[in-house]
XYZ file of C-alpha atoms in Angstrom:
765
model
C 6.562 23.584 39.982
C 3.813 23.427 42.534
C 0.096 23.642 42.365
C -1.098 27.226 42.720
C -4.639 26.326 43.643
C -6.036 27.768 40.404
C -8.937 25.677 39.175
C -8.370 24.506 35.597
C -11.259 22.675 33.961
C -9.232 20.126 32.009
C -12.236 18.141 30.805
C -14.160 21.044 29.284
C -11.316 23.415 28.386
C -8.811 20.902 26.953
C -8.691 22.334 23.432
C -8.512 25.934 24.652
C -5.740 25.111 27.142
C -3.701 23.453 24.395
C -4.167 26.476 22.156
C -3.278 29.063 24.817
C -0.579 27.365 26.883
C 1.278 25.156 24.380
C 3.240 25.578 21.166
C 4.823 23.321 18.573
C 8.586 23.474 18.710
C 9.876 21.859 15.524
C 13.305 23.476 15.508
C 15.179 20.165 15.661
C 13.287 18.497 12.822
C 15.473 19.906 9.989
C 18.586 19.019 12.017
C 17.998 15.273 11.907
C 17.563 13.250 8.710
C 14.770 15.048 6.881
C 12.859 14.673 3.603
C 11.017 17.366 1.691
C 7.188 17.108 1.987
C 6.627 17.510 -1.766
C 8.950 14.544 -2.337
C 7.120 12.406 0.211
C 3.581 12.924 -1.130
C 3.848 10.742 -4.292
C 5.829 8.129 -2.358
C 3.162 7.956 0.360
C 0.387 7.595 -2.208
C 2.259 4.814 -4.021
C 2.986 2.829 -0.863
C -0.447 3.065 0.725
C -2.464 1.697 -2.186
C -1.824 -0.918 -4.890
C -2.235 -0.148 -8.558
C -5.730 0.660 -9.787
C -5.477 -1.959 -12.532
C -6.485 -5.371 -11.115
C -3.787 -8.064 -10.963
C -3.787 -10.827 -13.576
C -0.690 -12.823 -12.591
C -0.571 -15.144 -9.599
C 2.046 -15.966 -6.995
C 2.400 -19.683 -7.696
C 2.393 -21.949 -4.659
C 2.536 -18.938 -2.326
C -0.781 -17.703 -3.693
C -2.548 -20.807 -2.355
C -2.041 -19.717 1.242
C -5.051 -18.277 3.103
C -5.086 -14.524 3.495
C -4.491 -14.714 7.262
C -1.388 -16.894 6.894
C -0.151 -14.693 4.051
C -0.334 -11.623 6.332
C 1.574 -13.481 9.051
C 4.300 -14.463 6.584
C 4.610 -10.922 5.225
C 4.653 -9.497 8.751
C 7.670 -11.669 9.590
C 9.653 -10.368 6.608
C 12.139 -7.586 7.136
C 11.362 -4.284 5.432
C 13.839 -4.767 2.600
C 12.513 -8.253 1.775
C 8.929 -6.981 1.955
C 9.665 -4.252 -0.573
C 11.302 -6.774 -2.888
C 8.212 -8.967 -2.617
C 6.027 -5.974 -3.557
C 7.967 -5.656 -6.814
C 7.025 -9.163 -8.034
C 3.646 -8.218 -9.516
C 0.441 -6.347 -8.766
C -0.990 -9.196 -6.688
C 2.028 -9.010 -4.395
C 1.354 -5.294 -3.877
C -2.261 -6.078 -2.993
C -1.211 -8.636 -0.365
C 1.427 -6.348 1.170
C -1.040 -3.443 1.389
C -3.594 -5.683 3.102
C -1.820 -5.462 6.454
C -3.115 -2.778 8.831
C 0.342 -2.328 10.343
C 1.806 -1.716 6.894
C -0.860 0.824 5.914
C -0.451 2.855 9.104
C 3.349 2.717 8.926
C 3.298 3.842 5.286
C 0.840 6.651 6.044
C 2.117 8.098 9.322
C 5.647 6.678 9.624
C 6.801 7.185 6.060
C 9.706 9.436 7.077
C 11.075 6.719 9.369
C 10.470 4.047 6.715
C 12.357 6.043 4.122
C 15.094 6.847 6.637
C 15.695 3.147 7.350
C 15.893 2.401 3.634
C 18.293 5.269 2.929
C 20.448 4.342 5.934
C 20.652 0.699 4.724
C 19.102 -0.587 7.969
C 15.831 -1.902 6.532
C 17.049 -5.512 6.670
C 17.274 -5.340 10.485
C 13.633 -4.458 11.241
C 10.147 -5.546 10.242
C 7.032 -3.514 9.575
C 5.734 -4.646 12.973
C 8.803 -3.125 14.656
C 8.137 0.180 12.913
C 4.448 0.031 13.839
C 5.258 -0.587 17.510
C 7.475 2.496 17.573
C 4.669 4.453 15.898
C 2.071 3.634 18.585
C 4.526 4.159 21.470
C 5.040 7.733 22.680
C 7.624 7.299 25.451
C 11.355 7.845 25.142
C 13.286 4.598 25.619
C 15.733 6.322 27.979
C 13.720 8.690 30.210
C 10.061 7.780 29.626
C 8.946 11.241 28.500
C 7.414 11.980 25.106
C 9.821 11.025 22.342
C 9.403 12.861 19.092
C 12.343 11.226 17.307
C 13.318 7.730 16.168
C 16.869 6.486 16.722
C 17.507 4.614 13.463
C 20.214 2.089 14.548
C 17.856 0.539 17.141
C 14.404 1.817 15.974
C 13.756 3.224 19.466
C 11.984 6.437 20.390
C 13.951 9.241 21.984
C 13.279 12.770 23.143
C 15.364 15.766 22.138
C 17.213 15.879 25.465
C 18.209 12.209 25.490
C 19.185 12.351 21.830
C 21.753 15.018 22.672
C 23.024 13.705 26.017
C 22.163 10.051 26.720
C 24.899 7.439 26.250
C 22.242 5.045 24.977
C 21.972 7.014 21.740
C 25.670 7.720 21.217
C 26.976 6.814 17.749
C 30.531 6.487 16.579
C 32.293 5.703 13.274
C 33.325 2.012 13.060
C 36.963 2.950 12.471
C 37.064 5.070 15.645
C 35.385 2.346 17.710
C 37.834 -0.251 16.393
C 40.739 2.022 17.306
C 39.445 2.621 20.845
C 38.727 -1.065 21.545
C 41.722 -2.530 19.667
C 39.394 -4.747 17.614
C 40.023 -5.315 13.936
C 37.507 -3.645 11.588
C 36.715 -6.994 9.957
C 35.802 -8.644 13.267
C 33.835 -5.598 14.349
C 31.873 -5.746 11.105
C 31.122 -9.433 11.702
C 29.872 -8.774 15.235
C 27.987 -5.511 14.762
C 27.344 -5.277 11.032
C 28.092 -2.548 8.544
C 26.162 0.049 10.528
C 24.120 3.066 9.529
C 24.966 4.710 6.231
C 24.880 8.447 6.789
C 22.957 10.830 4.605
C 24.953 14.011 3.824
C 23.321 17.425 4.144
C 23.042 17.703 7.923
C 23.099 20.868 10.038
C 23.623 20.698 13.788
C 22.380 23.391 16.130
C 25.561 23.059 18.182
C 28.323 22.464 15.634
C 26.916 23.980 12.450
C 27.329 22.236 9.123
C 29.112 18.897 9.008
C 30.842 19.128 5.606
C 32.408 15.644 5.641
C 30.352 13.285 7.812
C 31.574 9.708 8.299
C 30.191 7.289 5.762
C 28.990 4.783 8.371
C 28.003 5.042 12.034
C 27.284 2.354 14.616
C 25.486 2.491 17.951
C 28.175 2.565 20.620
C 25.938 0.901 23.214
C 24.975 -1.891 20.841
C 28.572 -2.464 19.763
C 29.688 -2.553 23.413
C 27.090 -5.227 24.236
C 28.175 -7.311 21.230
C 31.828 -7.242 22.333
C 30.892 -8.073 25.925
C 28.912 -11.095 24.734
C 32.003 -12.618 23.101
C 34.463 -11.397 25.768
C 36.358 -9.094 23.414
C 36.011 -5.887 25.490
C 39.106 -5.180 27.573
C 39.522 -2.792 30.516
C 41.528 -0.388 28.363
C 38.719 -0.380 25.801
C 36.154 0.415 28.508
C 38.343 3.260 29.762
C 38.798 4.663 26.260
C 35.073 4.540 25.540
C 34.283 6.329 28.811
C 36.488 9.293 27.903
C 34.508 12.422 26.862
C 34.248 13.058 23.153
C 32.495 15.665 21.024
C 30.225 13.845 18.591
C 26.860 15.613 18.996
C 26.403 16.255 15.304
C 26.853 12.508 14.722
C 23.788 11.828 16.856
C 21.651 13.988 14.599
C 22.837 11.931 11.629
C 21.218 8.843 13.169
C 17.766 10.204 14.124
C 14.596 11.239 12.349
C 11.383 12.985 13.409
C 8.742 10.363 14.216
C 5.076 11.181 15.028
C 2.973 9.341 17.593
C -0.213 7.587 16.451
C -2.954 7.304 19.075
C -4.765 4.120 18.033
C -7.704 4.792 20.383
C -8.445 8.254 18.996
C -7.062 7.509 15.507
C -5.106 10.775 15.663
C -1.484 11.745 15.085
C 0.549 13.834 17.534
C 4.016 15.308 17.096
C 4.358 16.652 20.620
C 3.769 20.094 22.131
C 5.901 22.236 24.444
C 4.840 24.408 27.370
C 4.817 28.204 27.032
C 5.048 28.534 30.793
C 8.237 26.476 30.943
C 9.657 28.553 28.107
C 8.971 31.770 30.042
C 10.500 30.319 33.202
C 13.719 28.908 31.751
C 16.754 31.202 31.639
C 19.057 28.943 29.655
C 18.423 29.449 25.895
C 19.398 25.809 25.290
C 17.748 24.299 28.349
C 16.011 20.969 28.786
C 12.702 22.678 29.639
C 12.707 24.398 26.283
C 13.246 21.153 24.360
C 10.867 19.064 26.480
C 7.795 17.841 24.588
C 4.508 16.331 25.764
C 1.684 14.372 24.277
C -1.672 16.129 24.472
C -2.826 14.079 27.459
C 0.503 14.488 29.264
C 0.484 18.243 28.673
C -2.972 18.656 30.227
C -1.651 16.850 33.297
C 1.452 19.042 33.273
C -0.658 22.231 33.275
C -2.063 21.354 36.698
C 1.505 21.476 38.079
C 3.004 24.349 36.056
C 2.515 27.740 37.749
C 3.456 29.755 34.664
C 1.027 27.842 32.432
C -1.779 28.409 34.922
C -0.975 32.126 34.987
C -1.232 32.230 31.202
C -4.602 30.497 31.330
C -5.887 32.828 34.059
C -4.806 35.928 32.140
C -6.385 34.571 29.002
C -9.817 33.962 30.507
C -10.346 37.699 31.165
C -12.678 38.998 33.843
C -14.031 41.898 31.752
C -15.000 39.581 28.922
C -17.029 37.402 31.276
C -18.541 40.539 32.819
C -19.771 41.724 29.427
C -21.153 38.312 28.509
C -22.765 37.371 31.830
C -24.008 40.785 33.013
C -23.928 43.604 30.447
C -25.403 41.733 27.464
C -28.041 40.085 29.670
C -29.338 43.355 31.070
C -33.102 43.684 30.663
C -32.799 47.004 28.827
C -31.017 45.467 25.809
C -31.420 41.688 26.131
C -34.818 41.618 24.401
C -33.556 43.714 21.474
C -30.457 41.528 21.130
C -32.557 38.369 21.012
C -35.180 39.611 18.553
C -33.344 42.110 16.325
C -29.747 40.853 16.091
C -27.477 37.907 15.469
C -24.979 37.603 18.330
C -21.696 35.838 17.509
C -18.726 35.262 19.806
C -15.317 34.917 18.140
C -12.040 33.694 19.586
C -9.382 36.398 19.903
C -6.518 35.583 17.580
C -8.627 33.223 15.468
C -9.000 33.461 11.709
C -12.511 34.894 12.018
C -11.294 37.592 14.405
C -8.569 38.424 11.900
C -11.196 38.986 9.205
C -13.062 41.363 11.498
C -9.861 43.206 12.448
C -9.140 43.812 8.759
C -12.333 45.902 8.584
C -12.399 47.389 12.086
C -9.126 47.727 14.019
C -9.135 45.981 17.393
C -6.451 47.698 19.492
C -7.872 46.309 22.743
C -10.169 43.484 23.686
C -12.914 42.798 24.548
C -14.506 44.931 21.852
C -18.144 45.189 20.786
C -18.843 45.982 17.093
C -22.442 46.620 15.951
C -23.169 46.558 12.186
C -26.487 47.050 10.443
C -27.063 46.827 6.680
C -23.345 47.121 6.040
C -22.976 50.251 8.210
C -20.961 50.577 11.400
C -23.430 51.508 14.146
C -21.281 51.277 17.254
C -17.742 50.416 18.311
C -17.210 49.811 22.044
C -13.788 48.853 23.415
C -12.834 47.653 26.876
C -12.763 50.026 29.823
C -16.284 51.504 29.588
C -18.732 51.586 32.458
C -21.923 49.586 32.492
C -24.085 52.694 32.087
C -22.121 53.918 29.090
C -22.148 50.409 27.595
C -25.933 50.022 27.898
C -26.604 53.544 26.605
C -24.500 53.186 23.495
C -25.840 49.699 22.680
C -29.433 50.851 23.165
C -28.872 53.845 20.912
C -27.408 51.674 18.130
C -29.990 48.921 18.083
C -33.134 50.894 16.979
C -31.474 51.576 13.608
C -29.878 55.032 13.551
C -27.902 55.881 10.433
C -24.125 56.232 10.448
C -21.069 56.267 8.199
C -21.037 53.348 5.714
C -18.538 50.655 6.550
C -16.604 48.389 4.244
C -18.466 45.310 5.411
C -20.661 43.897 2.689
C -22.781 41.560 4.819
C -24.625 42.055 8.067
C -23.057 40.161 10.929
C -22.899 40.263 14.673
C -19.977 38.867 16.595
C -19.121 38.720 20.242
C -15.432 37.874 20.052
C -13.726 36.451 23.150
C -10.560 34.529 23.909
C -12.593 31.920 25.714
C -13.014 28.632 23.883
C -16.811 28.793 24.100
C -18.903 29.735 21.053
C -22.484 31.001 21.077
C -24.873 32.106 18.318
C -28.470 33.336 18.420
C -30.926 33.181 15.498
C -31.307 36.571 13.750
C -34.431 38.363 12.657
C -32.740 41.546 11.418
C -29.321 42.374 9.976
C -28.141 44.062 13.187
C -25.021 42.651 14.792
C -22.757 42.998 17.798
C -19.269 41.736 18.633
C -17.061 41.560 21.725
C -13.361 40.683 21.469
C -10.804 39.762 24.149
C -7.110 39.038 23.546
C -4.809 36.593 25.323
C -3.219 39.430 27.262
C -4.808 40.725 30.435
C -7.350 43.464 29.849
C -6.894 46.908 31.380
C -9.455 49.501 32.349
C -7.328 52.369 31.100
C -6.697 53.276 27.455
C -4.743 55.806 25.472
C -7.905 57.687 24.439
C -11.506 57.858 25.689
C -13.852 55.200 24.235
C -15.975 57.769 22.418
C -12.931 59.395 20.776
C -11.597 55.998 19.788
C -14.911 55.138 18.135
C -14.873 58.426 16.241
C -11.353 57.720 15.020
C -12.424 54.318 13.773
C -15.411 55.816 11.958
C -13.241 58.485 10.358
C -10.711 55.887 9.215
C -13.434 53.729 7.708
C -14.969 56.732 5.952
C -11.611 57.747 4.507
C -11.010 54.196 3.287
C -14.438 54.125 1.656
C -13.842 57.458 -0.092
C -10.491 56.288 -1.421
C -12.093 53.115 -2.684
C -14.875 55.016 -4.464
C -12.351 57.430 -5.999
C -10.201 54.575 -7.314
C -13.286 52.886 -8.767
C -14.353 56.112 -10.499
C -10.905 56.648 -12.041
C -10.797 53.062 -13.278
C -14.192 53.433 -14.962
C -13.120 56.686 -16.643
C -9.941 55.076 -17.969
C -11.879 52.108 -19.348
C -14.389 54.441 -21.039
C -11.568 56.448 -22.628
C -9.913 53.299 -23.976
C -13.231 52.090 -25.397
C -13.869 55.369 -27.227
C -10.335 55.415 -28.634
C -10.785 51.887 -29.972
C -14.094 52.813 -31.639
C -12.560 55.870 -33.322
C -9.661 53.807 -34.622
C -12.111 51.284 -36.119
C -14.114 54.018 -37.838
C -10.969 55.485 -39.405
C -9.997 52.167 -40.988
C -13.430 51.307 -42.383
C -14.960 54.594 -43.523
C -13.534 57.415 -45.665
C -13.418 60.756 -43.918
C -15.439 63.790 -45.114
C -12.283 65.655 -46.119
C -12.015 63.545 -49.224
C -10.091 60.356 -48.600
C -8.839 58.704 -51.855
C -11.122 55.953 -53.131
C -8.301 53.513 -53.873
C -7.143 53.626 -50.237
C -10.632 52.703 -49.089
C -10.698 49.856 -51.590
C -7.265 48.638 -50.439
C -8.421 48.660 -46.841
C -11.514 46.642 -47.767
C -9.398 44.152 -49.731
C -6.978 43.827 -46.847
C -9.847 43.167 -44.458
C -11.292 40.578 -46.850
C -7.884 38.951 -47.180
C -7.538 38.723 -43.419
C -10.953 37.137 -43.159
C -10.033 34.643 -45.880
C -6.771 33.783 -44.103
C -8.625 33.280 -40.847
C -11.108 31.005 -42.626
C -8.280 28.985 -44.194
C -6.525 28.702 -40.846
C -9.740 27.455 -39.284
C -10.141 24.884 -42.042
C -6.560 23.701 -41.536
C -7.138 23.319 -37.828
C -10.337 21.343 -38.416
C -8.565 19.140 -40.961
C -5.715 18.544 -38.529
C -8.230 17.553 -35.875
C -9.891 15.083 -38.254
C -6.503 13.672 -39.238
C -5.577 13.225 -35.595
C -8.857 11.434 -34.944
C -8.275 9.118 -37.906
C -4.754 8.413 -36.732
C -5.982 7.606 -33.235
C -8.607 5.268 -34.658
C -5.986 3.490 -36.753
C -3.685 3.126 -33.756
C -6.538 1.770 -31.687
C -7.405 -0.713 -34.424
C -3.759 -1.796 -34.603
C -3.589 -2.323 -30.846
C -6.839 -4.280 -30.988
C -5.406 -6.576 -33.668
C -2.279 -7.084 -31.592
C -4.334 -8.039 -28.538
C -6.403 -10.473 -30.593
C -3.262 -11.998 -32.021
C -1.720 -12.385 -28.575
C -4.910 -14.025 -27.297
C -4.957 -16.395 -30.269
C -1.365 -17.402 -29.611
C -2.160 -18.038 -25.946
C -5.148 -20.243 -26.805
C -3.178 -22.168 -29.411
C -0.198 -22.953 -27.155
C 1.277 -26.394 -27.913
C 1.208 -28.198 -31.246
C -1.330 -25.790 -32.739
C 0.748 -22.720 -31.875
C 2.862 -22.974 -35.065
C -0.106 -23.196 -37.421
C -2.090 -20.483 -35.674
C 0.873 -18.158 -35.339
C 1.717 -18.513 -39.032
C -1.746 -17.335 -40.125
C -2.137 -14.362 -37.806
C -0.518 -11.088 -38.744
C 0.186 -9.064 -35.622
C 1.043 -5.834 -37.395
C 2.319 -4.612 -40.759
C 5.890 -5.528 -41.464
C 6.882 -1.905 -41.782
C 5.647 -1.169 -38.242
C 7.422 -4.158 -36.744
C 10.624 -3.604 -38.629
C 11.002 -0.197 -37.047
C 11.440 -1.763 -33.617
C 15.119 -1.323 -32.880
C 17.019 -3.287 -30.290
C 18.274 -1.043 -27.519
C 21.622 -1.552 -25.872
C 20.637 -2.530 -22.361
C 22.494 -4.279 -19.607
C 19.403 -6.247 -18.586
C 16.597 -8.001 -20.402
C 13.121 -8.212 -18.853
C 11.561 -11.478 -20.078
C 7.957 -12.640 -19.828
C 7.366 -16.276 -20.804
C 3.880 -17.617 -21.525
C 3.503 -21.292 -20.567
C 1.320 -23.985 -22.140
C -1.533 -23.322 -19.691
C -1.610 -19.601 -20.527
C 0.051 -18.400 -17.308
C 3.021 -16.033 -17.355
C 6.319 -15.983 -15.493
C 8.638 -12.984 -15.405
C 12.239 -12.255 -14.465
C 15.296 -10.295 -15.565
C 18.507 -11.613 -17.127
C 21.755 -9.932 -18.086
C 21.751 -9.189 -21.795
C 24.790 -11.448 -22.240
C 22.893 -14.610 -21.186
C 21.620 -17.137 -23.739
C 18.342 -18.962 -24.169
C 19.874 -22.435 -24.006
C 22.059 -22.126 -20.898
C 20.123 -19.616 -18.784
C 16.558 -18.961 -19.926
C 15.650 -22.586 -20.702
C 16.968 -23.728 -17.322
C 15.005 -20.993 -15.531
C 11.807 -21.918 -17.405
C 12.226 -25.593 -16.489
C 12.626 -24.657 -12.812
C 9.796 -22.087 -12.687
C 7.081 -23.525 -14.934
C 3.786 -24.640 -13.389
C 2.146 -26.303 -16.420
C 2.139 -29.979 -17.409
C 5.730 -29.865 -18.698
C 7.059 -31.332 -21.926
C 9.694 -30.255 -24.460
C 9.344 -26.875 -26.083
C 10.853 -24.235 -28.311
C 10.561 -20.454 -28.080
C 8.512 -18.072 -30.194
C 8.922 -14.290 -30.034
C 5.728 -12.203 -30.204
C 7.071 -8.871 -31.427
C 8.198 -9.543 -34.105
C 6.409 -12.862 -34.376
C 8.938 -15.508 -35.297
C 10.012 -18.955 -34.201
C 13.453 -19.003 -32.591
C 15.417 -21.893 -34.074
C 17.370 -24.221 -31.787
C 20.591 -23.116 -33.436
C 19.862 -19.524 -32.356
C 19.490 -20.404 -28.685
C 23.266 -20.152 -28.222
C 23.161 -16.442 -29.142
C 22.929 -13.799 -26.442
C 19.656 -12.062 -25.637
C 21.157 -8.859 -27.043
C 21.959 -10.519 -30.384
C 18.478 -12.004 -30.610
C 16.929 -8.543 -30.234
C 15.135 -9.391 -26.993
C 16.433 -6.403 -25.014
C 15.360 -4.410 -23.133
C 12.116 -6.401 -22.747
C 10.369 -9.165 -24.698
C 7.613 -11.744 -24.453
C 8.286 -15.367 -25.415
C 5.668 -18.081 -25.978
C 6.473 -21.737 -25.403
C 5.711 -23.907 -28.452
C 5.207 -27.601 -27.765
C 7.342 -30.129 -29.686
C 4.976 -32.859 -30.932
C 7.377 -35.703 -31.702
C 10.510 -36.312 -29.725
C 12.519 -39.183 -28.408
C 15.006 -39.546 -25.631
C 17.814 -40.804 -27.836
C 20.357 -40.831 -25.040
C 18.125 -41.760 -22.125
C 19.444 -45.238 -21.247
C 19.138 -44.922 -17.520
C 16.768 -47.962 -17.372
C 18.630 -50.100 -19.953
C 20.214 -53.312 -18.681
C 22.661 -55.876 -20.053
C 19.897 -57.985 -21.652
C 18.471 -55.043 -23.591
C 21.928 -54.182 -24.922
C 22.467 -57.758 -26.177
C 19.054 -57.806 -27.890
C 19.814 -54.454 -29.482
C 23.125 -55.712 -30.881
C 21.452 -58.802 -32.425
C 18.683 -56.718 -34.012
C 21.266 -54.314 -35.391
C 23.250 -57.173 -37.023
C 20.210 -58.698 -38.772
C 19.087 -55.247 -39.923
C 22.452 -54.676 -41.627
C 22.308 -58.078 -43.390
C 18.735 -57.481 -44.590
C 19.645 -54.042 -45.880
C 22.648 -55.426 -47.806
C 20.654 -58.101 -49.708
C 17.725 -55.723 -50.342
C 20.063 -53.240 -51.999
C 21.633 -55.885 -54.322
C 18.405 -57.458 -55.599
C 16.233 -54.318 -55.754
C 15.208 -52.919 -59.183
C 16.049 -49.291 -60.176
C 13.228 -46.747 -59.863
C 11.221 -45.939 -63.013
C 12.336 -42.942 -65.086
C 10.323 -39.767 -64.520
C 7.806 -38.729 -67.136
C 8.542 -35.887 -69.511
C 5.542 -33.893 -68.379
C 6.194 -31.262 -65.747
C 4.454 -32.153 -62.489
C 2.314 -29.572 -60.823
C 3.848 -27.613 -58.021
C 1.262 -28.976 -55.614
C 2.133 -32.573 -56.509
C 5.843 -31.908 -56.283
C 5.421 -30.367 -52.921
C 3.368 -33.322 -51.642
C 5.890 -35.785 -53.068
C 8.770 -33.957 -51.502
C 7.035 -33.858 -48.153
C 6.271 -37.551 -48.417
C 9.911 -38.352 -49.104
C 11.006 -36.328 -46.159
C 8.381 -37.889 -43.898
C 9.512 -41.385 -44.921
C 13.082 -40.745 -43.880
C 14.518 -43.215 -41.459
C 15.875 -40.670 -38.985
C 13.397 -37.901 -38.279
C 15.289 -36.515 -35.329
C 17.842 -34.836 -37.636
C 15.263 -33.084 -39.815
C 14.625 -29.401 -39.175
C 10.837 -28.832 -38.778
C 11.174 -25.525 -40.653
C 12.557 -27.130 -43.853
C 9.022 -27.418 -45.246
C 8.747 -23.644 -45.360
C 12.036 -22.860 -47.099
C 11.287 -24.270 -50.584
C 7.558 -23.592 -50.579
C 6.201 -22.103 -53.826
C 4.053 -19.003 -53.701
C 1.705 -17.485 -56.273
C 3.046 -14.044 -57.154
C -0.367 -12.612 -58.151
C 0.681 -11.353 -61.615
C 0.841 -14.477 -63.798
C 0.427 -18.215 -63.690
C 4.000 -18.677 -62.562
C 5.026 -19.570 -59.043
C 8.122 -18.214 -57.388
C 10.084 -19.363 -54.338
C 9.520 -17.770 -50.958
C 11.992 -15.061 -50.016
C 14.356 -15.891 -47.190
C 13.322 -12.851 -45.199
C 9.637 -13.849 -45.171
C 10.202 -16.325 -42.378
C 10.634 -13.506 -39.947
C 7.279 -11.977 -40.789
C 5.159 -15.042 -40.093
C-alpha cells in the first residue's frame, strides 16, 4: 500500500470516511465464548448498581475504614472474592459499586467478567486487571487492534494472532502431561486446574466441537512454569514444537472484548477496511480479519489505495457541481432562498430511504421538488445545466401536477457527502438532490424527461389504488353497520306482517333478564373488589403489628425481653401455626444482639444451637457480651436450654429464621476455679464442715411447721407462696426459669373458677 496522492481531509471528514470505507466484521464473535444479549441485560443492571433499598446492616470492624482505604482493599481482591464480599449485605454492594474501575468493567466488560467466572479463572485476576485490558486496545502479540480477550492470561489478542500465534495456544492438561512426561498431579500444582471450557462452540475452520476437553491450559504459561523449576526436558521441548491441529481449542479460550476510550468516554469494537477486503484474494486472509480502532483506521486510509479510491468515488463530481454551481445560479437561487426549504440528505441514510419509498431513486444525484404534497419535478443525474435550470424554474412558481403520496411539504438535497445544509422556508416548496456511493454516470437507460414521466405515472397509479382500496373499505363498513341495525330492529320490534305478541314479550323478558344478569355480575365484581381491599387492609395491619412487635423485642433485649415478649402478640395463633418447616439442606439464620445489631450466616440444617450456633454467636458478636438464651420470633417462643441439642431442622428454623438473644440475669461460674489457690480450697473445706454440723443440730432441735388452716387459700396467695418457696431454695442454678409459667392459674372467663394453663400455650407467648 502506497500513498496515491489523493487528498483526504481526515480532520473534517472523519465520520464520513468511517461510514464509507469501513465495516464491522463480527463474524468471529459467535465462534468464541459468547453470551446472549437478553441474558446479559439483567445481569449488567444488577452488577452496576446496588439495591434501591438503603442498607441497614454494617460491616463490623471493616466498616470503620475510610472510603478511600476500603476501595484500595476491594481493588486488591480477586474477582471471585469480590463477588463473595458483595453477597454479605447491601452495604457491601454499595462499597463494591463505589469503585470506578468496577463500574466500567461491569458496564463495558461484562462479557469478559462473566467469561472468567464461567471458566473458573476469576480467582486469578482482579477488577483492576480486567479494567486495564478494557482500556488497552493493542494485541499483546503483534500490537495491532485486539478485539478479543484471551481468558487464561487476560490479555488482548487480534483475530489473526488468536488463530496462529504460539502465545495463545491452549492444550488439555492430560495432553501436555503426556508430551512433557510430567505427572498430572505435579502439573496441576505448578500450573493450576486451568480453564474450564464452556460447551456449545462452533469453529469456522473445524465446525462443531461435539466433545471439547473439560479443561484447557495455556501452553506458553505451562512451559514457563516447568522451565522455572527445571522440569522441562529436551524431549518435551521437541514434542511441544511438533505441529498439532487445535485451532478450535483456541476459540474455547477467548471472548469478544470491546475497547473503552477513557478520553472520549466511548466504546469501540474495531472496524475493518473495505479497501483491504476488495484487494485480498484469499477468502480467509489476514487482511480480511484485521481490525482497527477508529483513530488507527483514519491513519490507515492515508496509506490504503483501495480505501482512497472508495472515498474518491463516493464524493461525486456531479453532486458537487449541482450544489456549487447549478443551485447557486442567479436565475433560481433567489427563488430557492425565499420560496423553498432546501435539505441535503446522505445517500443510503435512513432519511434517504424514506424519500426513496415515495419516489424511486434509480440514480443519484437526484433533485425532487414537492409543493403542497404534490410532485412538481423529478431531475436525475445526467442532465445539462440549461435543462436543469429550465425545469427547476418552471417548477418553483407553483404549477399544478399529479398528487404525490407525500403528506408534508419538504425539500431535500440528498448527497453522499457527509455535509448537511438547511435553509429556512417561507413556502412549502422543496427540492432534493441525491448521490449514491457508486460513481455517477452521465448516461442513463432512458432520457431524464421520460424517467420523470414514468415516476409521475407510477405515483398516480399508486394513489388511485390507494383511493380505490379506501373506498371499498368504507363501503364494506357501511354495509356491516346497516346489517347490524336491521338485526337489532328485528329483535326489538314486531314486524308489520303480524308477529305473535308472546314472542315479542319473550324477547323483551330475555333482554330484561340479560340486563339483570349484567347488573348482578357488576355487583359481584364490585363486591369482590371491596373484599380484596378489605383483605389487603387486614394484611397490612397484620404486617404493621408484626413490625411493631419486632421493634419492641429489639428495644427490650436483655432482662426485659422475656416480660415484653410475653405480652406482645405478633400474630394470631392460627396464622403462625400454618407456618410449616420446609426440608432444606441449609438454614439462613439472623441473630439480633443485645445492642440491636444483626449478624447473619448460613448453617447446615443438621447443626445444633449449642455446638455450632452458640459458638458462632460468641465469635461474631459485637455487643457488650454476657450469657444468653435464644428466642425465636416467628413463632415467638423461648428456646429452652434442653432444646439446644436438637438440630435446626427439628427446631423448625429452616429454611430461614430470626433469633433474638435474651440476657440471663443471674448466673454463676460454678466451675470457674482458674484463680483458686490452695488457701481458698482449705478455707472452703472448713466452711463446708461447720455448715454440715450446724445443719445437723438445727434439724434435730427445730419444731415442726404449723398445720395449714382449713380455709382454702386464694389462688393469688398460693401462687405468691409457691414462688416464695422456690425463690428461697438453696440452689437456684438448678431451677428452670420457666417453671413459674407451667402451673400458673388462668381465669377462664365463664365462671369464678380458675383452670391451669394448657401445655401448648407456652408456644404462643
